[in-house]
Coordinates of C-alpha atoms in Angstrom, one line a residue:
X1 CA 48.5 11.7 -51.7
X2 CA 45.7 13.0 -49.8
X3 CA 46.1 17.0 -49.5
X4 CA 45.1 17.5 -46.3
X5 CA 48.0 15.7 -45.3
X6 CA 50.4 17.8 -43.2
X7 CA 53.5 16.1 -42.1
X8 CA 55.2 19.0 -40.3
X9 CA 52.2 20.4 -38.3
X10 CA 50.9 16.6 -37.5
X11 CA 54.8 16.3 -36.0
X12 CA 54.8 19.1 -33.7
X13 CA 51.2 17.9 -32.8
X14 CA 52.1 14.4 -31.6
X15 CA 55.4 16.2 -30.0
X16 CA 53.1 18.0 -27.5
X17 CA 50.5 15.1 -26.7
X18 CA 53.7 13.8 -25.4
X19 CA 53.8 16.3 -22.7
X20 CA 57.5 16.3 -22.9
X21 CA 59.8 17.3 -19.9
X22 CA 61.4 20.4 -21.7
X23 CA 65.1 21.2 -20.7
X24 CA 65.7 23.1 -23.9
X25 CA 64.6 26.3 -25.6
X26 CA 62.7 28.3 -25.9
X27 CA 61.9 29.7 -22.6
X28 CA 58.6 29.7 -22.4
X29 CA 59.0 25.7 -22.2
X30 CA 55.5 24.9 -24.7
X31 CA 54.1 28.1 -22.5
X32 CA 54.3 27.3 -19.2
X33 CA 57.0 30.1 -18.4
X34 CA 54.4 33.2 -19.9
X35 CA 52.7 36.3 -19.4
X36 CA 49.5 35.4 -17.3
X37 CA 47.7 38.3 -19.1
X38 CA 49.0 37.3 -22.6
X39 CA 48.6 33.1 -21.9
X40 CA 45.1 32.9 -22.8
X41 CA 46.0 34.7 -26.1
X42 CA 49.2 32.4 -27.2
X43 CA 48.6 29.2 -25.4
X44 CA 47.9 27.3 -28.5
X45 CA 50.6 28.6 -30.6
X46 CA 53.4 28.4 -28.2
X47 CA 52.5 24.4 -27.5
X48 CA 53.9 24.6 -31.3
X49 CA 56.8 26.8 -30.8
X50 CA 59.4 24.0 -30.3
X51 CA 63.4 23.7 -31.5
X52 CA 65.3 21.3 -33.2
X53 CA 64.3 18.3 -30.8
X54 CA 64.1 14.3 -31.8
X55 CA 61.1 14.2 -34.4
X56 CA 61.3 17.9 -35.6
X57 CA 64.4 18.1 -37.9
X58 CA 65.8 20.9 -39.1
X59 CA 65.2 23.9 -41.7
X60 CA 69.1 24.4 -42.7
X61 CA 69.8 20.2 -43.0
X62 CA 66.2 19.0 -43.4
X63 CA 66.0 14.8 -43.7
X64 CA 62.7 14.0 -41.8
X65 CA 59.2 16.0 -41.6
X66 CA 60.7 19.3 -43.0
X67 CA 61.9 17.8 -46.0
X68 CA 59.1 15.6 -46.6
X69 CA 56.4 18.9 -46.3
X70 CA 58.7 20.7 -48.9
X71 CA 59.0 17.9 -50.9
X72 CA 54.8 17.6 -50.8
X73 CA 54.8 21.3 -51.3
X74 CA 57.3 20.9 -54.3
X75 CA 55.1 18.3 -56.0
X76 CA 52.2 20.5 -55.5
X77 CA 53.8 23.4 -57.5
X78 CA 55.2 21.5 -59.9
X79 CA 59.1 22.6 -58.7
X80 CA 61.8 20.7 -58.9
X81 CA 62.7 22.1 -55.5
X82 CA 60.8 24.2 -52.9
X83 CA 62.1 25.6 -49.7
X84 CA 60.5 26.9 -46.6
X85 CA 61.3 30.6 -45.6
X86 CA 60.9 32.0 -42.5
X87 CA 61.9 35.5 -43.3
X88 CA 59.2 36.3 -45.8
X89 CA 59.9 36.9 -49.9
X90 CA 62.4 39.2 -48.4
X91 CA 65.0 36.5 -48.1
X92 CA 64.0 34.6 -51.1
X93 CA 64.3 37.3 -53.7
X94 CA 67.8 37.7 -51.3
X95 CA 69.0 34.4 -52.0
X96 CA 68.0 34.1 -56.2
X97 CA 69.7 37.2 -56.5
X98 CA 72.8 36.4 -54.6
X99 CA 73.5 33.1 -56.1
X100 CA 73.6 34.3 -59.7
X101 CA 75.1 37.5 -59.0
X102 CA 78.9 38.1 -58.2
X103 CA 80.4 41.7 -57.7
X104 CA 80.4 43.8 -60.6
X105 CA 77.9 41.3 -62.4
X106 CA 75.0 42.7 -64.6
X107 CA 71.2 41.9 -63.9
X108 CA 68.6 43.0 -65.7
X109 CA 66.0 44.3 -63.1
X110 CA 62.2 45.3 -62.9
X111 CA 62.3 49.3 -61.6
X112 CA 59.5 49.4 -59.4
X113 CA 61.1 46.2 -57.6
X114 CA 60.8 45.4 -53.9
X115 CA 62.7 46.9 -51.7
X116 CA 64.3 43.6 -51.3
X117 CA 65.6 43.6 -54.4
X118 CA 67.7 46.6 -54.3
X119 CA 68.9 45.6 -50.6
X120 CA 70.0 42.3 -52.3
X121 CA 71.6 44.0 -55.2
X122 CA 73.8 46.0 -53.1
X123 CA 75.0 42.7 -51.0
X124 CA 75.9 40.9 -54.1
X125 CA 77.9 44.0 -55.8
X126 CA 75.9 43.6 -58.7
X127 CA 75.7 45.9 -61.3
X128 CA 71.7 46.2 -62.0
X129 CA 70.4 47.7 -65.3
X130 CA 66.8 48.9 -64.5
X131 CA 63.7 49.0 -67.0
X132 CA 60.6 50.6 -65.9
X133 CA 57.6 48.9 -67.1
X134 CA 54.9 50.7 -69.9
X135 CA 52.7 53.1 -67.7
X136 CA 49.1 52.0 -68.6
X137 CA 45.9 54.2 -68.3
X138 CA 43.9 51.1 -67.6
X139 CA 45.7 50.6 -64.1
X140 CA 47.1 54.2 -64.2
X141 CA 50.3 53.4 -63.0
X142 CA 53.5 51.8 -64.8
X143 CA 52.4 48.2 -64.6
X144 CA 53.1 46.7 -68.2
X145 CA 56.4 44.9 -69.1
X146 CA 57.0 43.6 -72.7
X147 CA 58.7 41.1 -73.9
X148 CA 60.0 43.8 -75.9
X149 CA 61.7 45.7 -73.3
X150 CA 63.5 42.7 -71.8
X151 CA 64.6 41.7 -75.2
X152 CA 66.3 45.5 -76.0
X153 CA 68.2 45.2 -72.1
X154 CA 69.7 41.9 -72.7
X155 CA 70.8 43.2 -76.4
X156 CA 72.5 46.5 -75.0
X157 CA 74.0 44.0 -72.3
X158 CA 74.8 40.9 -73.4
X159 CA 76.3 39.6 -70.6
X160 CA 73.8 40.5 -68.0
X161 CA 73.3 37.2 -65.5
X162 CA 69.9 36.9 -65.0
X163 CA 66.4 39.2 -65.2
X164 CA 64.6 39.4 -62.2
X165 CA 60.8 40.7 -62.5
X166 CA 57.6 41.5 -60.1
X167 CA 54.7 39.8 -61.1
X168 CA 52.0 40.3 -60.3
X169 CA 52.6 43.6 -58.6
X170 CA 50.7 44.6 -55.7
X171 CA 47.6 45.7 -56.9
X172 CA 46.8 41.9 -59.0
X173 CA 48.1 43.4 -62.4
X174 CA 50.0 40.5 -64.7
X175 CA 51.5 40.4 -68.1
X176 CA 52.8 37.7 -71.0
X177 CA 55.6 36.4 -68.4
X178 CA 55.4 33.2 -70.5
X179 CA 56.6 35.4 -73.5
X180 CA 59.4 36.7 -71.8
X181 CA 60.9 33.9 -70.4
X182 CA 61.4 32.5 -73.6
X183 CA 63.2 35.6 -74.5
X184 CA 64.9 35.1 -71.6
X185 CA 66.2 31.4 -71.4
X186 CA 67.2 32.3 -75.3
X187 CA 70.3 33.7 -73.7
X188 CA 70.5 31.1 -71.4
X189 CA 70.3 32.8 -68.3
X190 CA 67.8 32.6 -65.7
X191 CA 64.2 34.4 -64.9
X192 CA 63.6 35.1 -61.5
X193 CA 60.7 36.7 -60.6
X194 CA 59.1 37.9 -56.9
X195 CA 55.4 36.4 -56.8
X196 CA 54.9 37.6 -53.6
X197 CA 51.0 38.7 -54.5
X198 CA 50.6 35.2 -56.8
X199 CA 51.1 31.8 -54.6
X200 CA 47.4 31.2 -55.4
X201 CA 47.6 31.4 -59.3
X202 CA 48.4 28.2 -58.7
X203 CA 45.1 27.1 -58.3
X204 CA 44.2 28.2 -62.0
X205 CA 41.3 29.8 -63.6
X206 CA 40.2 32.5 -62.8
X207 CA 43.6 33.6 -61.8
X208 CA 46.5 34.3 -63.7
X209 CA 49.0 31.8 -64.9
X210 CA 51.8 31.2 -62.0
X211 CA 54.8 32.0 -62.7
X212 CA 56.6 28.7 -62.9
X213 CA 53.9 27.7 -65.4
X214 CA 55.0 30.5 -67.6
X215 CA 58.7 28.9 -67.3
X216 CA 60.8 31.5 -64.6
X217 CA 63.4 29.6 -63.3
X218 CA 63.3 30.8 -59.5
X219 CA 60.1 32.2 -57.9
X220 CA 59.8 33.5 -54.0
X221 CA 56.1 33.4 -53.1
X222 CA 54.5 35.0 -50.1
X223 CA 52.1 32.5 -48.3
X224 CA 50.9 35.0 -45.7
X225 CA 49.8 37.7 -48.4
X226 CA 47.3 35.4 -50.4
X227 CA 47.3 32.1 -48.6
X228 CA 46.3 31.4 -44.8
X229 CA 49.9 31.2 -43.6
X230 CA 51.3 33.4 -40.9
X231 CA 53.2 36.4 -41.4
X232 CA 56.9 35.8 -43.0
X233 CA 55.6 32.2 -44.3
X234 CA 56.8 32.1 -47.4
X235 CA 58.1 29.7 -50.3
X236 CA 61.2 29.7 -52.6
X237 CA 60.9 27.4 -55.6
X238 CA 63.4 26.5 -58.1
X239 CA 63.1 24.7 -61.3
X240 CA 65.4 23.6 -64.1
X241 CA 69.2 24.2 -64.0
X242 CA 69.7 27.8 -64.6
X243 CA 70.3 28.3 -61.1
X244 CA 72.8 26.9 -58.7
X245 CA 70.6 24.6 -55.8
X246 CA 74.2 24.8 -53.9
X247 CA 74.6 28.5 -53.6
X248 CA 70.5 28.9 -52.6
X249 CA 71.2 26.3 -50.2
X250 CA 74.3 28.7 -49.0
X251 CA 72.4 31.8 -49.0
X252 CA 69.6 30.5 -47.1
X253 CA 71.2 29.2 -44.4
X254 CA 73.3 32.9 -44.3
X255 CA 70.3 35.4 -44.1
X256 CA 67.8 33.3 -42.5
X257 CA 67.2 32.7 -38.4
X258 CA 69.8 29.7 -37.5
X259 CA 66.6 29.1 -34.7
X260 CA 63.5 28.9 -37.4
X261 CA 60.3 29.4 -35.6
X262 CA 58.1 26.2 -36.0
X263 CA 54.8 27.8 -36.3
X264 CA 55.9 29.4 -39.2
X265 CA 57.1 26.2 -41.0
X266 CA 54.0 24.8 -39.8
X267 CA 51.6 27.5 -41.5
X268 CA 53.4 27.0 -44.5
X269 CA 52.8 23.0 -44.6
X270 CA 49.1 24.1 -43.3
X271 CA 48.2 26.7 -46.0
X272 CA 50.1 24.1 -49.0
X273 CA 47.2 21.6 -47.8
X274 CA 44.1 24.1 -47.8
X275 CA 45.5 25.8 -51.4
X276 CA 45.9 21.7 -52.6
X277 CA 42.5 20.5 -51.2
X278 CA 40.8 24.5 -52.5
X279 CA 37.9 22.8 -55.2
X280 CA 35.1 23.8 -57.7
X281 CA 32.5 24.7 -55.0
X282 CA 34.6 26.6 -52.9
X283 CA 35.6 28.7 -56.4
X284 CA 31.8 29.1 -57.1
X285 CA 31.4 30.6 -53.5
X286 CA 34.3 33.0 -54.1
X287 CA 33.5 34.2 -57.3
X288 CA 29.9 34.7 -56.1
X289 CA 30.9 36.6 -52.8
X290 CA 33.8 38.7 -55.3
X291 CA 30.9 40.3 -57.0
X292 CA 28.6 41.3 -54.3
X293 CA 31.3 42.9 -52.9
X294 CA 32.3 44.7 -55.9
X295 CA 28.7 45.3 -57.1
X296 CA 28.0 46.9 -53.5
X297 CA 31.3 49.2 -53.8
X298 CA 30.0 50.3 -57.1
X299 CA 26.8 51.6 -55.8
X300 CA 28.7 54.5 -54.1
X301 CA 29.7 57.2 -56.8
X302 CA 32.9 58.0 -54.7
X303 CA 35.0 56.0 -56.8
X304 CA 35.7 54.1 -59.5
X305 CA 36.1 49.9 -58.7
X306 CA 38.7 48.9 -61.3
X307 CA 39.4 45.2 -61.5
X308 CA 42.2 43.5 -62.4
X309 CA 43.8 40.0 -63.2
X310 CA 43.8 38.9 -60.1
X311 CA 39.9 38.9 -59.1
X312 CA 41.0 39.1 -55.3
X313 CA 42.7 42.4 -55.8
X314 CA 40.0 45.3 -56.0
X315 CA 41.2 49.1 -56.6
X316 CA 38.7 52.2 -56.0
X317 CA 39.9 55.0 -57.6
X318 CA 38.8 58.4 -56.0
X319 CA 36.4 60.7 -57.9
X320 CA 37.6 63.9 -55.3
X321 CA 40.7 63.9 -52.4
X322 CA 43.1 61.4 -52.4
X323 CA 43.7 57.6 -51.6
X324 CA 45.1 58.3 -48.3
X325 CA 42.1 60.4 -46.9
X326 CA 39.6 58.2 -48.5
X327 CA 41.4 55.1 -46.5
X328 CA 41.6 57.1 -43.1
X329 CA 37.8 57.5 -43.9
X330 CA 37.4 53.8 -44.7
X331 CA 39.3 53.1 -41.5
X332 CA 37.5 55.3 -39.1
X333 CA 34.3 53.0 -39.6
X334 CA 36.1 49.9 -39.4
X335 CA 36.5 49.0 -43.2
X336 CA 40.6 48.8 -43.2
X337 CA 42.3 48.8 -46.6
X338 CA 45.5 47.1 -47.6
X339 CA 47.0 50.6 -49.3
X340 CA 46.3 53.4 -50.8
X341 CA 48.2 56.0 -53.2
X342 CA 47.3 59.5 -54.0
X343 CA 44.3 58.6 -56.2
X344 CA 44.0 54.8 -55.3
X345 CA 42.9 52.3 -52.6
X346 CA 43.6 48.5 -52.5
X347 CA 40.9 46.0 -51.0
X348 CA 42.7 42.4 -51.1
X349 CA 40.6 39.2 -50.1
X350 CA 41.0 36.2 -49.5
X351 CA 40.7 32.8 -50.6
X352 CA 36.9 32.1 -49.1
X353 CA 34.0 34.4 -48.1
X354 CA 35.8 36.7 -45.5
X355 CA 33.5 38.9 -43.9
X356 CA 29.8 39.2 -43.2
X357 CA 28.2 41.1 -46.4
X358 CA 25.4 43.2 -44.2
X359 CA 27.7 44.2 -42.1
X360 CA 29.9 45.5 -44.8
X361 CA 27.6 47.8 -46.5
X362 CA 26.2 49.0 -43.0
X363 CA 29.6 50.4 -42.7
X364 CA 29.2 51.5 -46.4
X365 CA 26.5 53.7 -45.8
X366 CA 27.7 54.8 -41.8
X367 CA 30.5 56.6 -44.3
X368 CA 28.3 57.9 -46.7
X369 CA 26.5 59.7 -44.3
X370 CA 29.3 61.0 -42.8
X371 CA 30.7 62.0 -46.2
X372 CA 27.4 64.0 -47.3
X373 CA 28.3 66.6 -44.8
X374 CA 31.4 66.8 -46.0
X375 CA 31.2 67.5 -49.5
X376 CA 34.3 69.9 -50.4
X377 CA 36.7 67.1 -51.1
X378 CA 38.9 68.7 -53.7
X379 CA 40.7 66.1 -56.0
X380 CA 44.8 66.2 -55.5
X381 CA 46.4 64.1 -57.9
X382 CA 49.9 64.2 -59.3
X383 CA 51.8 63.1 -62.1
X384 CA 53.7 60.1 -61.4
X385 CA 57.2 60.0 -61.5
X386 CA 57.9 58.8 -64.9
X387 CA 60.7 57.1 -64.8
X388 CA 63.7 56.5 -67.5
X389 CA 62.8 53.5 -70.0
X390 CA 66.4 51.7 -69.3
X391 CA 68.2 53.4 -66.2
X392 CA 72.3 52.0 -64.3
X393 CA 72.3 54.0 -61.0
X394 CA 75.3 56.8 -61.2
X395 CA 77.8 54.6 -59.2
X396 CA 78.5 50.9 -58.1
X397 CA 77.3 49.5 -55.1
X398 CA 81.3 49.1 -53.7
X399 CA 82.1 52.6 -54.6
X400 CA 79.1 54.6 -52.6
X401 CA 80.2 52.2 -49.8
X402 CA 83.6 54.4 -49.5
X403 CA 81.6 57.2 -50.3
X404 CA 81.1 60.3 -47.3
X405 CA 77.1 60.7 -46.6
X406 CA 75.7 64.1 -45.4
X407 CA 71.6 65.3 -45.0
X408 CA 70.8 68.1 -46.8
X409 CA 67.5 70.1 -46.9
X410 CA 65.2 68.4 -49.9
X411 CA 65.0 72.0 -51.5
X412 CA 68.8 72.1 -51.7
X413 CA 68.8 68.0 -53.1
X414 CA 68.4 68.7 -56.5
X415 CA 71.2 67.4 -58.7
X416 CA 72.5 65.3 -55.3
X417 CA 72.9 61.5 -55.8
X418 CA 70.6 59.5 -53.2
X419 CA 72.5 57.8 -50.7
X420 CA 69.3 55.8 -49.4
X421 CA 66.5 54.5 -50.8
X422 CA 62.9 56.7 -50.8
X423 CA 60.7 54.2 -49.8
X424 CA 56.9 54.8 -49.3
X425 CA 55.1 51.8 -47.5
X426 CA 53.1 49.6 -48.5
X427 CA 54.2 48.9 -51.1
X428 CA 57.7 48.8 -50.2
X429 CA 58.8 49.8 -53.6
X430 CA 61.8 52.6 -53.7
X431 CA 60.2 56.3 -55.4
X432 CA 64.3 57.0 -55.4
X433 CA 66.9 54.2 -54.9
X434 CA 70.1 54.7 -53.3
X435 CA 72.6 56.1 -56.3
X436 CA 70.4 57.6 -57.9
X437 CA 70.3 61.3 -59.2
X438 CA 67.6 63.3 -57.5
X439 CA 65.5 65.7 -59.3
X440 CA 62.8 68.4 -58.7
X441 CA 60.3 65.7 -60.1
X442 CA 61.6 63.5 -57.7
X443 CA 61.4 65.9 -54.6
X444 CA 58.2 67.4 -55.7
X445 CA 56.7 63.5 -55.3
X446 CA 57.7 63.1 -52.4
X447 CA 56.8 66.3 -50.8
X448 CA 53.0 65.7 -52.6
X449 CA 53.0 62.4 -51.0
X450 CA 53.8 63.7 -47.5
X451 CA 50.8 65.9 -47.4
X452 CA 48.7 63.4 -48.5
X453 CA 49.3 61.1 -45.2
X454 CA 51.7 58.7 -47.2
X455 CA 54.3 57.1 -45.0
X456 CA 57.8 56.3 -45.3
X457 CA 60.0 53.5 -44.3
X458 CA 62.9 56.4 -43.6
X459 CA 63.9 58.2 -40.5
X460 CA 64.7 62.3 -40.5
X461 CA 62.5 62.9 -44.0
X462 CA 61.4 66.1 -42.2
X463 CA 64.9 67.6 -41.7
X464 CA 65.3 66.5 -45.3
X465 CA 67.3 63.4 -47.3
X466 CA 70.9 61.3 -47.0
X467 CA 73.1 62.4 -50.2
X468 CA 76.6 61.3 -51.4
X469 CA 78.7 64.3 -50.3
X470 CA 80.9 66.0 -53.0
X471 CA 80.1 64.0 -55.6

């Protein structure tokens, strides 16, 4: 089949040169009803925005175009089954986890997770056992799982449902998932794992293997973080029969919009054809353009460039300061970075030459001449929190339901049990999860992390944290 081939998008196309007579929704009626400032700006992606009108089927019952670009997007990953999401990874970590899990269930689960995860794990009623992954000085952060591990969790709990892993994580870094699902699916449960960072290992060498080449059984991909789709375009794919199709199907329709926005669907069927019809030359140009970049960050002796599996993920690590300052500096001449941790900064690219390369290291030296009149940076950098190898949070998900929550000051939380996740973002990955047992490493992270610029997805942090009262 030709990959450039785009059933969905080419629909909504030859719905507009139609120039229907709209007497449905949305209101903007293809943009004709709209912001006279804003028009000029939207025009072409609102002729796109349509609803469930003759030609366009339908996300939650798709028979027509929908299920013809998932079934063209299925073949391309080798799935058995690939569905469209419209409310990022988010909903399809959701959904695996939800139709394996029932309340009180065991799941073996990744620590430094999504925030997803855990927000799925307390919907299902699941019981999750956590293993942190092996902290590794190449990356400097806890980014190695074993096969190992996963093999001791599902000994000490036999019955556990499923494992559910990141991989990659956010800053490109993968390990023998291949080895582990084998260790895995010898229990016969299912491996689910959050790609999220990895839709374009699909394309091979140089990247790492995908994940449903290494044999997980469910896999949620974000297309907007690695693949030109739009923001909260993302796939779920299913293969083998670990996994109930019934109960994703249930769950989907359940946590996603019952009014799917088109252009969404349509970027998803868009960026399947540019990864399928993504060749030799256009890898040459990449890899070439990858290393100027990296060869021009590694002239400045303000950080260390560490690579990683992924070549499109690029980590300075700071020589003085911290990761948040040096990304406000980066920022301030126009160089903006994807994160940054107390010693780290993220660069992602993407999947062709991005940016002009003169222009790049102008901005390069604009900071370094800045920076030479400035040259007191001390270097803050604290330990990690180092979290337990195999961790169960100190009650169930039901019972801190019916428990009472109260705020106390963070220098009185010590010995308190969490009642809501610590989340600094990006990444979106819980420092504390809801139910678990604070401690003054805990506190004394999160208070390092404040004065460093980092920010936090929770509200009334300065007065201090939501506890489980009287427990």
């Amino acid at each position: 089949m030709d990959p450039t081939y785009m059933p969905l998008y080419e629909a909504l196309k030859r719905n507009i040169e139609r120039n229907p007579l709209s007497f449905h929704v949305p209101g903007h009626k293809y943009g004709t009803v709209f912001n006279k400032q804003a028009y000029e700006t939207y025009q072409s992606i609102l002729q796109l925005d349509a609803t469930e009108v003759e030609g366009l089927d339908d996300l939650h019952a798709p028979e027509g175009v929908i299920e013809e670009a998932q079934q063209i997007a299925s073949d391309f990953f080798n799935s058995d089954h690939t569905f469209f999401l419209v409310n990022g990874t988010t909903v399809g970590n959701m959904a695996m986890i939800l139709s394996v899990c029932h309340p009180g269930d065991e799941i073996i689960v990744q620590r430094n997770c999504h925030k997803s995860v855990l927000n799925a794990l307390e919907l299902s009623g699941a019981s999750p056992v956590f293993i942190s992954p092996r902290y590794e000085r190449k990356t400097g952060r806890h980014s190695q799982v074993s096969a190992e591990d996963v093999e001791q969790a599902l000994k000490n709990h036999p019955d556990s449902k499923a494992v559910f892993l990141t991989y990659p994580d956010y800053f490109g870094r993968t390990y023998d998932l291949e080895k582990i699902a084998e260790v895995v699916h010898s229990s016969r449960i299912p491996l689910l794992v959050d790609e999220a960072h990895g839709v374009h290992f699909q394309l091979g060498k140089p990247f790492p293997k995908a994940a449903l080449t290494a044999g997980a059984d469910g896999v949620a991909q974000s297309a907007h973080k690695m693949a030109p789709a739009m923001t909260m375009a993302s796939f779920l794919h299913v293969q083998g029969d670990r996994i109930d199709l019934t109960r994703v199907r249930h769950y989907l329709q359940m946590l996603q919009s019952s009014s799917p926005s088109y252009p969404l669907m349509a970027s998803l069927d868009v960026a399947r054809a540019y990864l399928a019809s993504w060749n030799s030359l256009d890898k040459k140009e990449l890899l070439s353009f990858l290393e100027q970049v990296n060869s021009l960050f590694r002239s400045y002796d303000y950080w260390d460039v560490k690579t990683t599996n992924d070549p499109l993920k690029l980590t300075l690590e700071v020589r003085g300061g911290t990761g948040f300052e040096w990304a406000d500096a980066l920022d301030a001449v126009g160089i903006v970075p994807e994160l940054a941790t107390t010693n780290q900064i993220l660069l992602v690219f993407g999947l062709a030459p991005s940016m002009d390369l003169m222009l790049l290291k102008e901005l390069l030296n604009t900071l370094d001449s800045q920076l030479k009149k400035h040259t007191n940076r001390a270097t803050i950098i604290e330990d990690q929190v180092h979290f337990p190898a195999v961790q169960k949070l100190e009650y169930s998900y039901s019972f801190m339901q019916r428990m009472a929550v109260v705020r106390v000051d963070w220098q009185e939380a010590a010995g308190c049990v969490a009642a809501e996740a610590i989340i600094p973002y990006p990444p979106g990955i819980p420092l504390v999860m809801k139910g678990e047992r604070l401690d003054k490493q805990h506190i004394a992270q999160v208070h390092a992390l404040v004065s460093q610029g980092a920010r936090f997805q929770n509200t009334g942090m300065e007065q201090g944290v939501l506890v489980f009262k009287g427990e």
